[in-house]
Short mmCIF file of C-alpha atoms in Angstrom, two decimals:
data_model
loop_
_atom_site.label_atom_id
_atom_site.label_comp_id
_atom_site.label_asym_id
_atom_site.label_seq_id
_atom_site.Cartn_x
_atom_site.Cartn_y
_atom_site.Cartn_z
CA UNK A 5 -0.01 0.00 -0.02
CA UNK A 6 1.28 3.43 -0.84
CA UNK A 7 -0.08 5.24 2.19
CA UNK A 8 1.74 6.49 5.26
CA UNK A 9 1.60 4.13 8.24
CA UNK A 10 1.03 5.99 11.49
CA UNK A 11 1.94 4.44 14.83
CA UNK A 12 -0.44 5.29 17.68
CA UNK A 13 0.71 4.54 21.25
CA UNK A 14 -1.50 4.45 24.33
CA UNK A 15 -0.55 8.00 25.31
CA UNK A 16 -1.52 9.42 21.90
CA UNK A 17 -4.73 11.48 21.67
CA UNK A 18 -6.01 9.18 18.91
CA UNK A 19 -5.62 5.97 20.90
CA UNK A 20 -9.17 4.60 21.16
CA UNK A 21 -10.79 5.14 24.56
CA UNK A 22 -12.76 1.91 24.02
CA UNK A 23 -9.49 -0.11 23.85
CA UNK A 24 -8.10 1.40 27.05
CA UNK A 25 -10.84 -0.47 28.91
CA UNK A 26 -10.28 -4.03 27.61
CA UNK A 27 -8.09 -6.77 29.03
CA UNK A 28 -4.64 -6.70 27.38
CA UNK A 29 -5.09 -3.50 25.34
CA UNK A 30 -2.63 -3.26 22.46
CA UNK A 31 0.39 -1.16 23.37
CA UNK A 32 0.38 0.40 19.93
CA UNK A 33 -1.68 0.48 16.75
CA UNK A 34 -0.33 0.82 13.24
CA UNK A 35 -2.84 2.66 11.09
CA UNK A 36 -3.55 3.51 7.51
CA UNK A 37 -6.43 5.90 6.87
CA UNK A 38 -8.71 8.13 8.88
CA UNK A 39 -7.52 8.19 12.51
CA UNK A 40 -10.74 9.93 13.61
CA UNK A 41 -12.46 6.54 13.17
CA UNK A 42 -10.56 5.19 16.17
CA UNK A 43 -12.96 7.14 18.40
CA UNK A 44 -16.03 7.19 16.18
CA UNK A 45 -19.39 7.58 17.93
CA UNK A 46 -21.13 4.43 16.80
CA UNK A 47 -19.29 1.23 15.83
CA UNK A 48 -20.72 -2.20 15.17
CA UNK A 49 -18.61 -5.23 14.42
CA UNK A 50 -19.98 -7.58 11.77
CA UNK A 51 -18.31 -10.94 11.83
CA UNK A 52 -18.80 -14.51 10.69
CA UNK A 53 -17.59 -17.45 8.62
CA UNK A 54 -15.02 -17.34 5.87
CA UNK A 55 -17.17 -19.78 3.92
CA UNK A 56 -20.77 -18.75 3.62
CA UNK A 57 -23.75 -19.05 1.29
CA UNK A 58 -25.03 -16.43 -1.09
CA UNK A 59 -27.72 -15.74 1.54
CA UNK A 60 -25.04 -15.05 4.16
CA UNK A 61 -23.27 -12.71 1.73
CA UNK A 62 -26.45 -10.82 0.90
CA UNK A 63 -27.59 -10.45 4.51
CA UNK A 64 -24.19 -9.26 5.62
CA UNK A 65 -23.89 -6.69 2.81
CA UNK A 66 -27.45 -5.48 3.55
CA UNK A 67 -26.86 -5.07 7.28
CA UNK A 68 -23.54 -3.28 6.72
CA UNK A 69 -25.01 -1.06 4.01
CA UNK A 70 -28.03 -0.04 6.10
CA UNK A 71 -26.02 0.52 9.28
CA UNK A 72 -23.42 2.58 7.41
CA UNK A 73 -26.23 4.70 5.90
CA UNK A 74 -27.17 5.51 9.53
CA UNK A 75 -23.62 6.70 10.26
CA UNK A 76 -22.55 3.53 12.03
CA UNK A 77 -18.92 2.56 11.38
CA UNK A 78 -18.58 -1.12 10.43
CA UNK A 79 -15.69 -2.96 12.13
CA UNK A 80 -14.47 -6.32 10.88
CA UNK A 81 -11.35 -8.36 10.20
CA UNK A 82 -10.74 -8.18 6.43
CA UNK A 83 -10.93 -12.01 6.24
CA UNK A 84 -12.58 -13.85 3.39
CA UNK A 85 -16.32 -14.27 3.55
CA UNK A 86 -18.45 -12.39 6.02
CA UNK A 87 -15.71 -9.88 7.00
CA UNK A 88 -15.12 -8.87 3.40
CA UNK A 89 -18.85 -8.59 2.72
CA UNK A 90 -19.28 -6.37 5.78
CA UNK A 91 -16.56 -4.00 4.57
CA UNK A 92 -18.02 -4.00 1.03
CA UNK A 93 -21.51 -3.22 2.32
CA UNK A 94 -20.19 -0.20 4.18
CA UNK A 95 -18.18 0.97 1.16
CA UNK A 96 -21.24 0.57 -1.10
CA UNK A 97 -23.13 2.89 1.26
CA UNK A 98 -20.23 5.38 1.14
CA UNK A 99 -19.98 4.79 4.89
CA UNK A 100 -17.13 4.24 7.29
CA UNK A 101 -15.41 0.93 7.99
CA UNK A 102 -12.44 -0.29 10.01
CA UNK A 103 -10.49 -3.38 9.09
CA UNK A 104 -8.45 -4.95 11.91
CA UNK A 105 -5.83 -7.31 10.61
CA UNK A 106 -3.59 -9.96 12.17
CA UNK A 107 -0.35 -9.04 10.42
CA UNK A 108 1.75 -6.00 9.57
CA UNK A 109 0.11 -3.50 7.28
CA UNK A 110 2.55 -4.44 4.54
CA UNK A 111 1.43 -8.11 4.69
CA UNK A 112 -2.31 -7.90 4.08
CA UNK A 113 -3.93 -11.31 4.51
CA UNK A 114 -5.54 -12.82 2.56
CA UNK A 115 -3.66 -11.51 -0.48
CA UNK A 116 -6.88 -11.30 -2.51
CA UNK A 117 -8.07 -8.57 -0.11
CA UNK A 118 -5.20 -6.15 -0.76
CA UNK A 119 -7.45 -4.18 -3.18
CA UNK A 120 -10.25 -4.17 -0.64
CA UNK A 121 -7.85 -2.79 2.00
CA UNK A 122 -6.73 -0.09 -0.44
CA UNK A 123 -10.33 0.77 -1.21
CA UNK A 124 -11.13 1.08 2.48
CA UNK A 125 -8.32 3.59 2.96
CA UNK A 126 -9.02 5.45 -0.29
CA UNK A 127 -12.68 5.86 0.66
CA UNK A 128 -12.11 7.32 4.11
CA UNK A 129 -11.86 4.13 6.16
CA UNK A 130 -9.13 2.72 8.32
CA UNK A 131 -6.96 -0.39 8.28
CA UNK A 132 -5.11 -1.14 11.49
CA UNK A 133 -3.00 -3.68 13.24
CA UNK A 134 -1.19 -4.04 16.53
CA UNK A 135 1.67 -5.68 14.66
CA UNK A 136 4.56 -3.67 13.17
CA UNK A 137 5.49 -3.67 9.49
CA UNK A 138 7.12 -6.91 8.43
CA UNK A 139 4.96 -9.09 10.68
CA UNK A 140 3.53 -12.10 8.86
CA UNK A 141 -0.04 -13.32 9.19
CA UNK A 142 0.55 -16.05 11.80
CA UNK A 143 -2.21 -18.30 13.09
CA UNK A 144 -1.94 -17.03 16.66
CA UNK A 145 -2.39 -13.39 15.61
CA UNK A 146 -6.01 -13.82 14.56
CA UNK A 147 -7.56 -14.76 17.91
CA UNK A 148 -5.59 -11.85 19.47
CA UNK A 149 -6.87 -9.34 16.86
CA UNK A 150 -10.45 -10.37 17.67
CA UNK A 151 -10.26 -8.62 21.05
CA UNK A 152 -9.55 -5.39 19.15
CA UNK A 153 -12.50 -5.92 16.79
CA UNK A 154 -14.90 -6.34 19.70
CA UNK A 155 -13.10 -3.72 21.78
CA UNK A 156 -13.57 -1.04 19.17
CA UNK A 157 -17.28 -1.85 18.83
CA UNK A 158 -20.42 -1.03 20.76
CA UNK A 159 -21.90 -4.36 19.76
CA UNK A 160 -21.17 -7.42 17.61
CA UNK A 161 -23.43 -8.71 14.87
CA UNK A 162 -22.86 -12.35 13.84
CA UNK A 163 -24.39 -13.12 10.46
CA UNK A 164 -23.01 -16.63 9.99
CA UNK A 165 -20.72 -18.86 12.03
CA UNK A 166 -19.47 -22.38 12.41
CA UNK A 167 -19.52 -24.28 15.69
CA UNK A 168 -15.78 -23.97 16.35
CA UNK A 169 -14.48 -20.82 14.78
CA UNK A 170 -12.79 -17.48 15.33
CA UNK A 171 -16.24 -15.94 15.39
CA UNK A 172 -16.81 -17.65 18.78
CA UNK A 173 -13.57 -16.13 20.07
CA UNK A 174 -14.73 -12.63 19.11
CA UNK A 175 -18.13 -13.23 20.76
CA UNK A 176 -16.40 -14.41 23.93
CA UNK A 177 -14.24 -11.27 24.01
CA UNK A 178 -17.30 -9.12 23.40
CA UNK A 179 -19.17 -10.78 26.27
CA UNK A 180 -16.19 -10.25 28.59
CA UNK A 181 -16.15 -6.60 27.48
CA UNK A 182 -19.88 -6.20 28.21
CA UNK A 183 -20.89 -5.71 24.57
CA UNK A 184 -24.26 -6.55 23.03
CA UNK A 185 -24.30 -9.57 20.71
CA UNK A 186 -26.73 -9.68 17.79
#
């Protein structure tokens, strides 16, 4: 990505107040895009399965679109499936979206979402990570990034999930953080 990466530490005015109040808040965030979104008024996480039906895709895009039209910022993880559809729904509404990734900002994962990440930044959104540049997308990073997705959000909307999945991890974090689950 050809944008300037900005490092936000806990003492920075942009560091999200919502994250200060979670267990194990990230010590720093690496950001591309609109830093104002870190403390946006209304955030809803939309999460779910990487593999989903056309119905799951449509419902996710519709929810994201309609919420974004109501000035709700959509937070998700830039993964395949539901996460991507949530970001796309927000972008289609010309709304705000935040993508929280489990790698350095120079190692967008999955690779097929590099253009989506660029579109998010180009259209006034934000892509962020707690991992510095050069960090690969390692398996253990994704459960950890889920606490940030729920931490940034006022509530979590699950549109499709499998029995044992990362979606459950995000829901557990959200419950621990006192968030509403939809």
